Amino acid sequence: MTKNEIADVLTEIGTLLELKGENPFKIRAYQTGARALEAIEEAELARLIAAGELKTVKGIGDALAQKITELHTTGKLDFFETLKGSIEPGMVDLLQISGLGPKKIRALRDKLSVTNIAELTQACVDGRVAELDGFGAKTQEKILAGIKNREAYGRRHMWWDAEAVAAPIVAGLRGLTQVMRVEAAGSLRRGMETVGDLDFIVSAREIAPVVEWFTKLPGVNEVTAQGETKTSVRFASGLQADLRIVPDEQFVFALHHFTGSKDHNVQMRQRALSRGLSLSEWGLVPAEGEGTAKEKAEKAGKKSAIQSETDLFAALGLHFVPPELREGIGEIEAAEKGELPRLVEQVDLRGAFHNHTTASDGRNTLAEMTAAAEALGWEYLGIADHSKSSFQANGLSEERLLSQVEEIHALNASRRFKTHVFTGVECDILPDGRMDFDDAVLAKLDYVVASVHNVFTQDEHVMTARVVRAMENPHTTMLGHLTGRLLLRREGYKVDAAKVIDAAIANNVIIELNASPWRLDMDWRLWRKAAEKGLLTSINPDAHETAGLDHVRAGVNSARKGWLTKENVFNTRSLVAVKKWLLL
Ligand code: DGT
Ligand code: CA
Ligand code: CA
Ligand code: ZN
């Protein structure tokens, strides 16, 4: 097992022990151990284990060293398996309900024998939860609401997770000899931040073997529909996928139709009708005359001049509309006038800001993060660990921050990596809008990301004033995650986005597009107008481990959905240009 996988196991052990009501010191030991482990380089871990010196590491005692060694060498740990076996499997799910901590969960199990969400729902409906000491009617109501939310949210999936499922399926379909063309369509192709289900469009010479392959995919729990042209399956994660197989001459029309969005399709159909044409998933045919659209399309099919989506748009007098823009919010008008923006692409990125290391709550060291950035071919990497008020994220004191700055200067001077590292901080915005560090400290950094991390419940005008005040600090380079939302999990705090955008422009502050797949904040719906006003963004991965740098892919999706070009995105600039902008 790698150190991050081992750290995950230790964290999970901590959670399970919490659910069991174990001694807090023991629980803490696992959490500390996980963090200590993350601070060690992978190779160093192997060396320490081989030399039997793991327990000399601060935060790792005898018992923990043994467990880590076992995991590292065998990939398994009996203690962990036994522990998992001793807790009802539904108990961990209860932790996902907002307002329920381990203590309450234990009380529910001990007093009401509740061990999963279904039992908890029933107990709430019966009014038994309200009668428990320390609960009451209000808490019971909150728990029920929490359960409802979880179910509603459970129906959608983060784009990142959906894409990870879809990519190998597309590749697999492409590899089948019967298959001619394949694309993933739907919200996934449009780069939506969350995805309801997957939609695959395939043209094939033969249907049965393709359907067979699809329904036998690993992880398929259930085949939910099997018709003439459409097969649907459900994966263990709850994610569903539709596969549609069409004759090759229909492929472009099916792909366009099932990419959507619905609003875009409605407008496209209207446009076709105004030209005497009927557009459908089967084809583009004259609206007049005998037969249904499907019959006409099938008749016309083989001789259709439309071989690609570009041809399809052109047939309606339009430039090609990238899937990300197909939301029915003016893209067709722009495509008609040839005024679609040239959207930013991932290859345009020359580096990225706002990344964490083991100095705060990241899982990889400065050197590991820099090596990963170099491997991506990035010219620069901005580090921004948490500031002291974010103690839950191991935020840095002034002293620790300044020693990190020294460390970065030394790393740059050593020329160990081709990637230049910028010194920075993700500085907490205190509840009154002051910054967590004094100006003298901030002045020593190359750049500063200002973020709200606590007191989320302020009134909108208070929160707005708080954020604006932070942006007025001359050292603030960027505003972090505008609303603090966690997709499918937590609403953002209330803030007047229009006011913040205006203040950012007035103060020459960048608003980040936080590319973490569960944030994607500021929301893509706000970018088009903001960029037109002159707002600059930076696509920031907010990476907490080396793999997190890749999250810029999700950020690029959202930027494209926000009609952003390369010029709107700060981290498409060269190292020299960035240094100049930062006055370095
Ligand atoms: P999702 O799955 O909820 O994230 O969103 P989509 O956009 O992937 O929606 P989905 O899977 O229901 O259908 C894919 C596309 O197919 C959708 O964007 C537009 C098109 N489509 C599907 N059903 C209908 C329909 O009943 N009417 C229209 N106009 N279009 C539809
Ligand atoms: Ca879909
Ligand atoms: Ca679908
Ligand atoms: Zn943050």
Coordinates of C-alpha atoms and ligand atoms in Angstrom, one line a residue:
M1 CA 0.0 0.0 0.0
T2 CA 1.1 3.6 -0.6
K3 CA 1.4 6.0 2.2
N4 CA -1.7 7.8 1.2
E5 CA -3.7 4.6 1.2
I6 CA -2.3 3.7 4.6
A7 CA -3.2 7.1 5.8
D8 CA -6.8 6.5 4.6
V9 CA -7.0 3.3 6.5
L10 CA -5.7 5.0 9.7
T11 CA -8.3 7.7 9.3
E12 CA -11.0 5.2 8.8
I13 CA -9.9 3.3 11.9
G14 CA -10.2 6.6 13.8
T15 CA -13.8 7.1 12.5
L16 CA -14.7 3.5 13.5
L17 CA -13.2 3.9 16.9
E18 CA -15.2 7.1 17.3
L19 CA -18.4 5.3 16.5
K20 CA -17.5 2.7 19.1
G21 CA -17.0 5.4 21.7
E22 CA -13.3 4.6 22.2
N23 CA -11.0 6.7 24.3
P24 CA -10.4 10.0 22.6
F25 CA -6.6 9.7 23.0
K26 CA -6.6 6.5 21.1
I27 CA -8.7 8.0 18.3
R28 CA -6.4 11.0 18.2
A29 CA -3.4 8.7 17.9
Y30 CA -4.7 7.4 14.6
Q31 CA -5.5 10.8 13.2
T32 CA -2.1 12.1 14.3
G33 CA -0.5 9.0 12.8
A34 CA -2.2 9.5 9.5
R35 CA -1.0 13.1 9.3
A36 CA 2.6 12.1 10.4
L37 CA 2.6 9.5 7.6
E38 CA 1.6 12.0 5.0
A39 CA 4.5 14.2 5.9
I40 CA 7.0 11.4 5.1
E41 CA 8.2 10.9 1.5
E42 CA 7.2 7.6 -0.1
A43 CA 10.8 6.4 -0.4
E44 CA 11.6 7.5 3.1
L45 CA 8.7 5.5 4.4
A46 CA 10.0 2.3 2.7
R47 CA 13.4 3.0 4.2
L48 CA 12.1 3.6 7.7
I49 CA 10.1 0.4 7.6
A50 CA 13.0 -1.7 6.2
A51 CA 15.3 -0.3 9.0
G52 CA 12.6 -0.8 11.7
E53 CA 12.8 2.9 12.5
L54 CA 9.3 3.9 11.9
K55 CA 8.6 4.5 15.6
T56 CA 11.2 7.1 15.8
V57 CA 8.9 9.4 13.7
K58 CA 7.1 11.9 15.8
G59 CA 3.4 11.0 16.1
I60 CA 4.0 7.3 15.4
G61 CA 4.2 5.1 18.4
D62 CA 5.0 1.4 18.8
A63 CA 1.6 0.0 18.1
L64 CA 1.0 2.3 15.1
A65 CA 4.4 1.5 13.6
Q66 CA 3.5 -2.2 13.6
K67 CA 0.1 -1.6 11.9
I68 CA 1.7 0.7 9.3
T69 CA 4.3 -1.9 8.6
E70 CA 1.7 -4.6 8.2
L71 CA -0.3 -2.5 5.8
H72 CA 2.8 -1.4 3.8
T73 CA 4.0 -4.9 3.3
T74 CA 0.8 -7.0 3.1
G75 CA -1.8 -4.4 2.1
K76 CA -4.0 -5.8 4.8
L77 CA -4.5 -5.4 8.6
D78 CA -6.4 -7.9 10.7
F79 CA -7.1 -5.3 13.4
F80 CA -8.9 -3.1 10.8
E81 CA -10.9 -6.0 9.3
T82 CA -12.0 -7.1 12.8
L83 CA -12.9 -3.6 13.7
K84 CA -15.0 -3.2 10.6
G85 CA -16.7 -6.5 11.3
S86 CA -17.6 -5.3 14.8
I87 CA -19.7 -2.4 13.6
E88 CA -23.0 -2.6 11.8
P89 CA -22.2 -1.6 8.2
G90 CA -25.0 1.0 8.1
M91 CA -23.5 2.9 11.0
V92 CA -20.9 4.7 9.0
D93 CA -23.6 6.0 6.7
L94 CA -25.2 7.7 9.6
L95 CA -22.2 10.0 9.9
Q96 CA -23.2 11.5 6.5
I97 CA -26.3 13.0 7.9
S98 CA -25.8 16.6 8.8
G99 CA -26.3 17.2 12.5
L100 CA -25.3 13.7 13.6
G101 CA -22.0 13.1 15.3
P102 CA -20.6 9.8 16.8
K103 CA -22.0 10.6 20.2
K104 CA -25.6 11.0 19.0
I105 CA -25.2 8.0 16.7
R106 CA -24.2 5.8 19.7
A107 CA -27.1 7.1 21.7
L108 CA -29.5 6.2 18.9
R109 CA -28.0 2.7 18.7
D110 CA -27.9 2.0 22.4
K111 CA -31.3 3.4 23.2
L112 CA -33.3 2.8 20.0
S113 CA -31.3 0.0 18.3
V114 CA -30.9 2.2 15.2
T115 CA -28.0 0.9 13.1
N116 CA -28.8 2.3 9.6
I117 CA -30.6 5.1 7.8
A118 CA -33.8 3.2 7.3
E119 CA -34.2 2.4 11.0
L120 CA -33.3 6.0 11.8
T121 CA -36.0 7.3 9.5
Q122 CA -38.6 5.0 11.1
A123 CA -37.5 6.1 14.6
C124 CA -38.0 9.8 13.6
V125 CA -41.3 9.1 12.0
D126 CA -42.5 7.3 15.2
G127 CA -41.4 10.2 17.2
R128 CA -39.0 8.1 19.3
V129 CA -36.0 10.2 18.6
A130 CA -37.6 13.3 20.0
E131 CA -38.1 11.6 23.3
L132 CA -34.5 10.7 23.8
D133 CA -32.4 12.8 26.3
G134 CA -30.5 15.4 24.5
F135 CA -32.5 15.2 21.2
G136 CA -35.9 16.8 21.3
A137 CA -38.5 17.6 18.5
K138 CA -36.2 20.1 16.8
T139 CA -33.3 17.7 16.5
Q140 CA -35.6 15.0 15.2
E141 CA -36.9 17.4 12.5
K142 CA -33.3 18.3 11.6
I143 CA -32.3 14.7 11.3
L144 CA -35.3 13.9 9.0
A145 CA -34.4 16.9 6.8
G146 CA -30.8 15.7 6.8
I147 CA -31.9 12.2 5.6
K148 CA -34.0 13.7 2.9
N149 CA -31.2 15.9 1.6
R150 CA -28.9 12.9 1.5
E151 CA -31.3 10.9 -0.6
A152 CA -32.0 13.8 -3.0
Y153 CA -28.3 14.5 -3.3
G154 CA -27.6 10.8 -3.7
R155 CA -29.3 10.9 -7.1
R156 CA -26.6 13.0 -8.7
H157 CA -22.9 12.5 -8.9
M158 CA -19.9 14.7 -9.1
W159 CA -18.6 15.2 -12.7
W160 CA -15.2 13.9 -11.6
D161 CA -16.5 10.6 -10.3
A162 CA -18.9 10.1 -13.3
E163 CA -16.0 10.8 -15.7
A164 CA -13.8 8.2 -14.0
V165 CA -16.6 5.6 -14.6
A166 CA -17.3 6.8 -18.2
A167 CA -13.8 7.1 -19.6
P168 CA -12.9 3.4 -19.5
I169 CA -16.3 2.5 -20.9
V170 CA -15.8 4.8 -23.9
A171 CA -12.4 3.3 -24.4
G172 CA -13.8 -0.3 -24.1
L173 CA -16.6 0.4 -26.5
R174 CA -14.1 1.8 -29.0
G175 CA -12.2 -1.4 -28.8
L176 CA -15.1 -3.6 -29.8
T177 CA -14.9 -4.8 -33.5
Q178 CA -18.6 -4.2 -34.1
V179 CA -18.4 -0.6 -33.0
M180 CA -17.9 2.3 -35.4
R181 CA -18.3 5.5 -33.4
V182 CA -18.6 6.1 -29.7
E183 CA -19.1 9.2 -27.6
A184 CA -20.3 10.0 -24.1
A185 CA -23.1 12.5 -24.3
G186 CA -25.4 14.2 -21.8
S187 CA -24.4 16.4 -18.9
L188 CA -21.0 14.7 -18.7
R189 CA -20.1 15.9 -22.2
R190 CA -21.4 19.3 -21.4
G191 CA -19.0 19.4 -18.4
M192 CA -21.8 20.0 -15.8
E193 CA -20.5 20.1 -12.2
T194 CA -22.8 17.2 -11.4
V195 CA -24.2 14.4 -13.5
G196 CA -27.5 12.6 -13.1
D197 CA -26.7 9.6 -15.3
L198 CA -24.3 8.7 -18.1
D199 CA -25.3 8.6 -21.7
F200 CA -23.3 6.7 -24.3
I201 CA -24.0 6.9 -28.0
V202 CA -22.7 4.2 -30.2
S203 CA -23.0 3.4 -33.9
A204 CA -22.4 -0.3 -34.6
R205 CA -22.6 -2.9 -37.3
E206 CA -24.1 -5.4 -34.9
I207 CA -26.0 -4.6 -31.7
A208 CA -26.2 -7.8 -29.6
P209 CA -22.5 -8.2 -28.8
V210 CA -22.2 -4.5 -27.8
V211 CA -25.2 -4.8 -25.4
E212 CA -23.8 -8.0 -24.0
W213 CA -20.4 -6.3 -23.3
F214 CA -22.1 -3.3 -21.7
T215 CA -24.4 -5.3 -19.3
K216 CA -21.5 -7.4 -18.2
L217 CA -19.3 -4.5 -17.2
P218 CA -17.6 -4.9 -13.9
G219 CA -19.6 -3.0 -11.2
V220 CA -22.9 -3.4 -12.9
N221 CA -25.4 -4.2 -10.2
E222 CA -28.6 -4.3 -12.2
V223 CA -29.8 -4.0 -15.8
T224 CA -32.6 -1.6 -15.4
A225 CA -33.9 -1.4 -19.0
Q226 CA -33.2 -3.4 -22.2
G227 CA -35.0 -2.3 -25.3
E228 CA -34.4 -2.2 -29.0
T229 CA -32.1 0.8 -29.1
K230 CA -31.5 1.6 -25.4
T231 CA -30.0 -0.4 -22.6
S232 CA -29.6 1.0 -19.1
V233 CA -27.6 -0.3 -16.2
R234 CA -27.0 0.7 -12.6
F235 CA -23.5 0.5 -11.0
A236 CA -22.9 -0.2 -7.3
S237 CA -22.3 3.5 -6.6
G238 CA -26.0 4.1 -7.6
L239 CA -24.9 5.8 -10.9
Q240 CA -26.9 4.8 -13.9
A241 CA -25.8 4.6 -17.5
D242 CA -27.8 4.6 -20.8
L243 CA -26.4 3.0 -23.9
R244 CA -28.0 3.9 -27.2
I245 CA -26.9 2.1 -30.4
V246 CA -27.8 3.6 -33.7
P247 CA -27.0 3.1 -37.4
D248 CA -23.9 5.1 -38.3
E249 CA -25.9 7.6 -40.5
Q250 CA -27.9 8.6 -37.4
F251 CA -24.9 8.9 -35.1
V252 CA -24.4 12.6 -35.4
F253 CA -28.0 13.4 -34.8
A254 CA -28.3 11.1 -31.8
L255 CA -25.1 12.5 -30.3
H256 CA -26.3 16.0 -30.7
H257 CA -29.7 15.2 -29.3
F258 CA -28.5 13.3 -26.3
T259 CA -25.8 15.8 -25.5
G260 CA -28.5 18.3 -24.9
S261 CA -29.2 20.4 -23.0
K262 CA -32.9 20.2 -23.4
D263 CA -33.1 24.0 -23.7
H264 CA -30.4 24.0 -26.4
N265 CA -32.3 21.3 -28.3
V266 CA -35.6 23.1 -28.1
Q267 CA -33.9 26.2 -29.6
M268 CA -32.2 24.2 -32.3
R269 CA -35.5 22.5 -33.3
Q270 CA -37.2 25.9 -33.5
R271 CA -34.4 27.2 -35.7
A272 CA -34.7 24.2 -38.0
L273 CA -38.5 24.6 -38.2
S274 CA -38.1 28.3 -39.2
R275 CA -36.1 26.9 -42.1
G276 CA -38.7 24.3 -43.0
L277 CA -36.7 21.5 -41.5
S278 CA -37.3 19.0 -38.7
L279 CA -34.4 18.2 -36.4
S280 CA -34.6 15.1 -34.2
E281 CA -32.4 12.4 -32.8
W282 CA -32.8 10.6 -36.2
G283 CA -31.9 13.3 -38.6
L284 CA -32.5 16.7 -40.2
V285 CA -35.3 16.4 -42.8
P286 CA -37.9 18.6 -44.5
A287 CA -40.8 19.3 -42.2
E288 CA -43.3 19.0 -44.9
G289 CA -44.4 15.8 -46.7
E290 CA -45.4 12.3 -46.0
G291 CA -44.3 10.2 -43.0
T292 CA -42.8 10.7 -39.6
A293 CA -39.5 12.5 -39.0
K294 CA -38.0 9.1 -38.2
E295 CA -39.2 7.5 -41.4
K296 CA -38.1 10.4 -43.5
A297 CA -34.7 10.4 -41.7
E298 CA -34.2 6.7 -42.4
K299 CA -35.0 7.2 -46.0
A300 CA -32.7 10.1 -46.4
G301 CA -30.1 8.6 -44.0
K302 CA -27.5 7.1 -46.2
K303 CA -27.2 10.0 -48.6
S304 CA -27.1 12.7 -45.8
A305 CA -24.3 15.1 -46.3
I306 CA -24.1 15.6 -42.5
Q307 CA -21.2 13.6 -41.2
S308 CA -20.2 15.5 -38.1
E309 CA -21.7 17.9 -35.6
T310 CA -19.9 20.7 -37.4
D311 CA -21.9 19.8 -40.5
L312 CA -25.1 19.7 -38.5
F313 CA -24.6 23.2 -37.1
A314 CA -23.5 24.4 -40.5
A315 CA -26.7 23.1 -42.1
L316 CA -28.5 25.5 -39.8
G317 CA -26.2 28.4 -40.6
L318 CA -24.3 28.1 -37.3
H319 CA -20.7 27.8 -36.3
F320 CA -19.8 24.7 -34.2
V321 CA -21.0 25.1 -30.6
P322 CA -18.8 23.4 -28.1
P323 CA -20.8 21.0 -25.9
E324 CA -20.0 23.0 -22.8
L325 CA -21.9 26.0 -24.2
R326 CA -25.0 24.1 -25.1
E327 CA -27.2 25.4 -22.2
G328 CA -29.6 27.5 -24.3
I329 CA -28.3 30.8 -22.9
G330 CA -27.4 32.6 -26.0
E331 CA -24.9 30.2 -27.7
I332 CA -27.1 29.9 -30.8
E333 CA -27.3 33.6 -31.4
A334 CA -23.5 33.9 -30.9
A335 CA -22.9 30.9 -33.2
E336 CA -25.0 32.6 -35.9
K337 CA -23.0 35.8 -35.7
G338 CA -19.7 34.0 -35.5
E339 CA -19.2 35.5 -32.0
L340 CA -18.6 32.4 -30.0
P341 CA -15.5 32.8 -27.8
R342 CA -12.4 30.7 -28.3
L343 CA -12.7 28.8 -25.1
V344 CA -9.7 28.2 -22.8
E345 CA -8.3 24.6 -23.0
Q346 CA -6.3 22.6 -20.5
V347 CA -3.2 22.8 -22.7
D348 CA -3.3 26.6 -22.2
L349 CA -2.5 26.3 -18.5
R350 CA 1.2 27.0 -17.7
G351 CA 0.9 26.4 -13.9
A352 CA -1.4 26.7 -11.0
F353 CA -1.9 28.5 -7.7
H354 CA -3.5 27.6 -4.4
N355 CA -2.0 24.2 -3.5
H356 CA -1.5 22.7 -0.1
T357 CA 1.4 20.6 1.3
T358 CA 2.0 18.6 4.4
A359 CA 2.9 21.8 6.2
S360 CA -0.9 22.3 6.7
D361 CA -3.5 19.7 5.6
G362 CA -2.0 18.4 2.4
R363 CA -0.8 14.9 1.9
N364 CA 2.3 15.4 -0.1
T365 CA 5.5 17.4 0.7
L366 CA 6.6 20.5 -1.1
A367 CA 9.1 18.5 -3.1
E368 CA 6.5 15.9 -4.1
M369 CA 4.1 18.6 -5.2
T370 CA 6.7 20.4 -7.2
A371 CA 7.9 17.2 -8.8
A372 CA 4.2 16.5 -9.8
A373 CA 3.9 20.0 -11.3
E374 CA 7.1 19.5 -13.2
A375 CA 5.7 16.2 -14.5
L376 CA 2.7 18.1 -15.9
G377 CA 5.1 20.4 -17.7
W378 CA 4.1 23.4 -15.6
E379 CA 6.3 26.4 -15.5
Y380 CA 5.2 27.3 -12.0
L381 CA 3.4 26.1 -8.9
G382 CA 1.9 28.3 -6.3
I383 CA 1.9 27.0 -2.7
A384 CA -0.8 28.3 -0.4
D385 CA -1.1 26.4 2.9
H386 CA -3.6 27.3 5.5
S387 CA -3.1 30.2 8.0
K388 CA -3.1 29.9 11.8
S389 CA -6.9 30.4 12.4
S390 CA -7.6 27.2 10.4
F391 CA -6.3 25.1 13.2
Q392 CA -8.6 22.2 12.2
A393 CA -6.5 22.2 8.9
N394 CA -3.2 22.5 10.8
G395 CA -2.8 26.1 9.7
L396 CA 0.6 27.7 9.8
S397 CA 1.8 30.2 12.4
E398 CA 3.9 33.2 11.2
E399 CA 7.1 31.3 12.1
R400 CA 6.1 28.1 10.3
L401 CA 5.0 30.1 7.3
L402 CA 8.2 32.1 7.1
S403 CA 10.3 29.0 7.4
Q404 CA 8.3 27.5 4.5
V405 CA 9.1 30.6 2.5
E406 CA 12.8 30.0 3.2
E407 CA 12.4 26.4 2.2
I408 CA 10.8 27.4 -1.1
H409 CA 13.5 30.0 -1.8
A410 CA 16.1 27.3 -1.2
L411 CA 14.2 24.9 -3.4
N412 CA 14.0 27.4 -6.3
A413 CA 17.7 28.3 -5.8
S414 CA 18.7 24.6 -5.9
R415 CA 17.2 24.3 -9.4
R416 CA 16.2 20.7 -8.5
F417 CA 13.0 21.2 -10.5
K418 CA 12.3 23.0 -13.7
T419 CA 9.1 24.3 -12.1
H420 CA 9.3 27.6 -10.3
V421 CA 7.5 27.7 -6.9
F422 CA 5.7 30.8 -5.8
T423 CA 5.4 31.4 -2.0
G424 CA 1.9 32.1 -0.8
V425 CA -0.7 31.4 1.8
E426 CA -4.4 30.7 1.9
C427 CA -5.1 33.3 4.5
D428 CA -8.3 33.1 6.5
I429 CA -10.6 36.0 6.3
L430 CA -11.5 36.7 9.9
P431 CA -15.2 37.2 10.8
D432 CA -14.8 41.0 10.6
G433 CA -12.9 41.0 7.3
R434 CA -9.4 41.4 8.7
M435 CA -6.7 39.0 7.4
D436 CA -5.4 36.3 9.7
F437 CA -1.8 37.6 9.2
D438 CA -0.4 41.1 9.6
D439 CA 0.5 43.1 6.5
A440 CA 4.2 42.7 7.4
V441 CA 3.9 38.9 7.1
L442 CA 1.8 39.0 3.9
A443 CA 4.3 41.4 2.3
K444 CA 6.9 38.6 2.4
L445 CA 4.9 36.4 0.1
D446 CA 4.7 36.3 -3.7
Y447 CA 0.9 36.1 -3.5
V448 CA -2.0 35.7 -1.1
V449 CA -5.3 33.8 -1.5
A450 CA -7.9 35.1 0.9
S451 CA -10.6 32.6 2.0
V452 CA -13.5 32.3 4.4
H453 CA -13.2 29.1 6.4
N454 CA -15.4 29.7 9.5
V455 CA -18.5 31.6 10.8
F456 CA -20.5 30.7 7.7
T457 CA -23.8 31.8 9.1
Q458 CA -23.3 35.5 8.9
D459 CA -26.1 37.5 7.2
E460 CA -25.5 38.1 3.5
H461 CA -24.6 41.8 3.9
V462 CA -22.2 41.0 6.8
M463 CA -20.5 38.3 4.8
T464 CA -20.3 40.5 1.7
A465 CA -18.7 43.3 3.6
R466 CA -16.3 40.8 5.2
V467 CA -15.1 39.5 1.9
V468 CA -14.9 42.9 0.3
R469 CA -12.8 44.2 3.2
A470 CA -10.4 41.3 2.7
M471 CA -10.1 42.1 -1.0
E472 CA -9.3 45.7 -0.1
N473 CA -6.2 44.6 1.7
P474 CA -3.4 45.5 -0.7
H475 CA -1.7 42.2 -0.2
T476 CA -4.7 40.1 -1.4
T477 CA -4.0 38.6 -4.8
M478 CA -7.0 36.3 -5.1
L479 CA -10.2 35.5 -3.5
G480 CA -10.6 31.7 -2.7
H481 CA -13.8 29.7 -3.2
L482 CA -16.4 32.5 -3.3
T483 CA -19.2 30.6 -1.5
G484 CA -17.5 27.7 0.2
R485 CA -20.1 25.3 -1.2
L486 CA -19.5 21.6 -1.3
L487 CA -21.4 20.1 -4.2
L488 CA -24.1 17.7 -3.2
R489 CA -23.1 18.1 0.4
R490 CA -23.2 21.7 1.7
E491 CA -24.8 24.9 0.5
G492 CA -22.4 27.8 0.3
Y493 CA -22.5 30.7 2.7
K494 CA -24.7 33.6 1.6
V495 CA -22.7 36.4 -0.2
D496 CA -23.7 39.0 -2.8
A497 CA -21.7 37.7 -5.8
A498 CA -22.4 40.8 -7.9
K499 CA -21.0 43.1 -5.2
V500 CA -17.9 40.9 -4.7
I501 CA -17.2 40.8 -8.4
D502 CA -17.4 44.6 -8.7
A503 CA -15.1 45.0 -5.7
A504 CA -12.7 42.4 -7.1
I505 CA -12.4 44.4 -10.3
A506 CA -12.1 47.7 -8.5
N507 CA -9.3 46.3 -6.3
N508 CA -7.5 44.4 -9.1
V509 CA -8.1 41.1 -7.3
I510 CA -8.5 37.8 -9.1
I511 CA -11.4 35.6 -8.1
E512 CA -10.3 32.0 -8.3
L513 CA -12.2 29.3 -10.0
N514 CA -11.6 26.6 -7.4
A515 CA -11.2 23.5 -9.5
S516 CA -11.7 21.0 -6.8
P517 CA -14.5 18.7 -8.2
W518 CA -16.6 19.2 -5.1
R519 CA -16.3 23.0 -5.2
L520 CA -16.1 24.5 -8.7
D521 CA -16.6 27.8 -7.0
M522 CA -17.2 30.6 -8.3
D523 CA -20.0 28.9 -10.2
W524 CA -19.8 28.8 -14.0
R525 CA -23.1 30.6 -14.4
L526 CA -21.5 33.8 -13.1
W527 CA -18.4 33.9 -15.2
R528 CA -19.6 35.1 -18.5
K529 CA -20.9 38.4 -17.3
A530 CA -18.1 38.9 -14.7
A531 CA -15.4 38.4 -17.4
E532 CA -17.2 40.8 -19.7
K533 CA -16.9 43.4 -16.9
G534 CA -13.2 42.7 -16.7
L535 CA -12.8 40.1 -13.9
L536 CA -9.7 37.9 -14.1
T537 CA -9.8 34.3 -12.8
S538 CA -7.2 31.7 -12.0
I539 CA -8.1 28.0 -12.3
N540 CA -6.9 26.8 -8.9
P541 CA -6.7 23.1 -8.2
D542 CA -6.7 23.6 -4.3
A543 CA -4.7 20.3 -4.5
H544 CA -4.2 18.5 -1.2
E545 CA -2.1 15.8 -2.8
T546 CA -0.2 15.4 -6.0
A547 CA -3.1 13.7 -7.8
G548 CA -5.2 16.8 -6.9
L549 CA -3.3 18.9 -9.4
D550 CA -5.2 17.1 -12.2
H551 CA -8.4 18.6 -10.8
V552 CA -7.7 21.6 -13.1
R553 CA -9.5 19.5 -15.7
A554 CA -12.8 20.0 -13.8
G555 CA -11.9 23.7 -13.5
V556 CA -11.3 24.0 -17.2
N557 CA -14.8 22.5 -17.8
S558 CA -16.4 25.1 -15.6
A559 CA -14.3 27.9 -17.2
R560 CA -15.5 26.8 -20.6
K561 CA -19.1 26.7 -19.4
G562 CA -18.5 30.2 -18.3
W563 CA -17.5 31.3 -21.8
L564 CA -13.9 32.1 -20.6
T565 CA -11.0 32.4 -23.0
K566 CA -7.3 32.0 -22.3
E567 CA -7.1 35.8 -21.8
N568 CA -9.5 35.6 -18.9
V569 CA -7.4 33.0 -17.0
F570 CA -4.4 34.2 -15.1
N571 CA -2.6 30.9 -15.0
T572 CA -2.4 30.6 -18.8
R573 CA 0.3 33.3 -18.6
S574 CA 4.0 32.6 -18.8
L575 CA 6.2 32.6 -15.8
V576 CA 7.6 35.9 -16.8
A577 CA 4.2 37.5 -17.3
V578 CA 3.0 36.1 -14.0
K579 CA 6.0 37.5 -12.1
K580 CA 5.4 40.9 -13.7
W581 CA 1.8 40.9 -12.7
L582 CA 2.7 40.0 -9.2
L583 CA 5.3 42.7 -9.2
L584 CA 8.1 40.3 -8.4
Ligands
DGT1 P1 -28.4 14.6 -16.2 O1 -28.3 13.2 -16.7 O2 -29.6 14.8 -15.4 O3 -27.2 15.1 -15.6 O4 -28.6 15.5 -17.5 P2 -28.6 15.2 -19.0 O5 -28.6 16.5 -19.7 O6 -27.5 14.2 -19.3 O7 -30.0 14.6 -19.3 P3 -30.5 13.1 -19.7 O8 -29.6 12.1 -19.3 O9 -31.9 13.0 -19.1 O10 -30.7 13.2 -21.2 C1 -29.6 13.5 -22.1 C2 -29.9 14.5 -23.1 O11 -30.9 14.0 -24.0 C3 -30.6 15.8 -22.6 O12 -29.6 16.8 -22.2 C4 -31.5 16.2 -23.7 C5 -31.9 15.0 -24.4 N1 -33.2 14.5 -23.9 C6 -33.4 13.4 -23.2 N2 -34.7 13.3 -22.9 C7 -35.3 14.4 -23.5 C8 -36.7 14.8 -23.6 O13 -37.6 14.2 -23.0 N3 -36.9 16.0 -24.2 C9 -35.8 16.7 -24.8 N4 -36.1 17.8 -25.4 N5 -34.6 16.3 -24.7 C10 -34.3 15.2 -24.1
CA2 CA -27.4 12.1 -18.4
CA3 CA -29.9 9.6 -19.6
ZN4 ZN -9.9 26.9 1.4

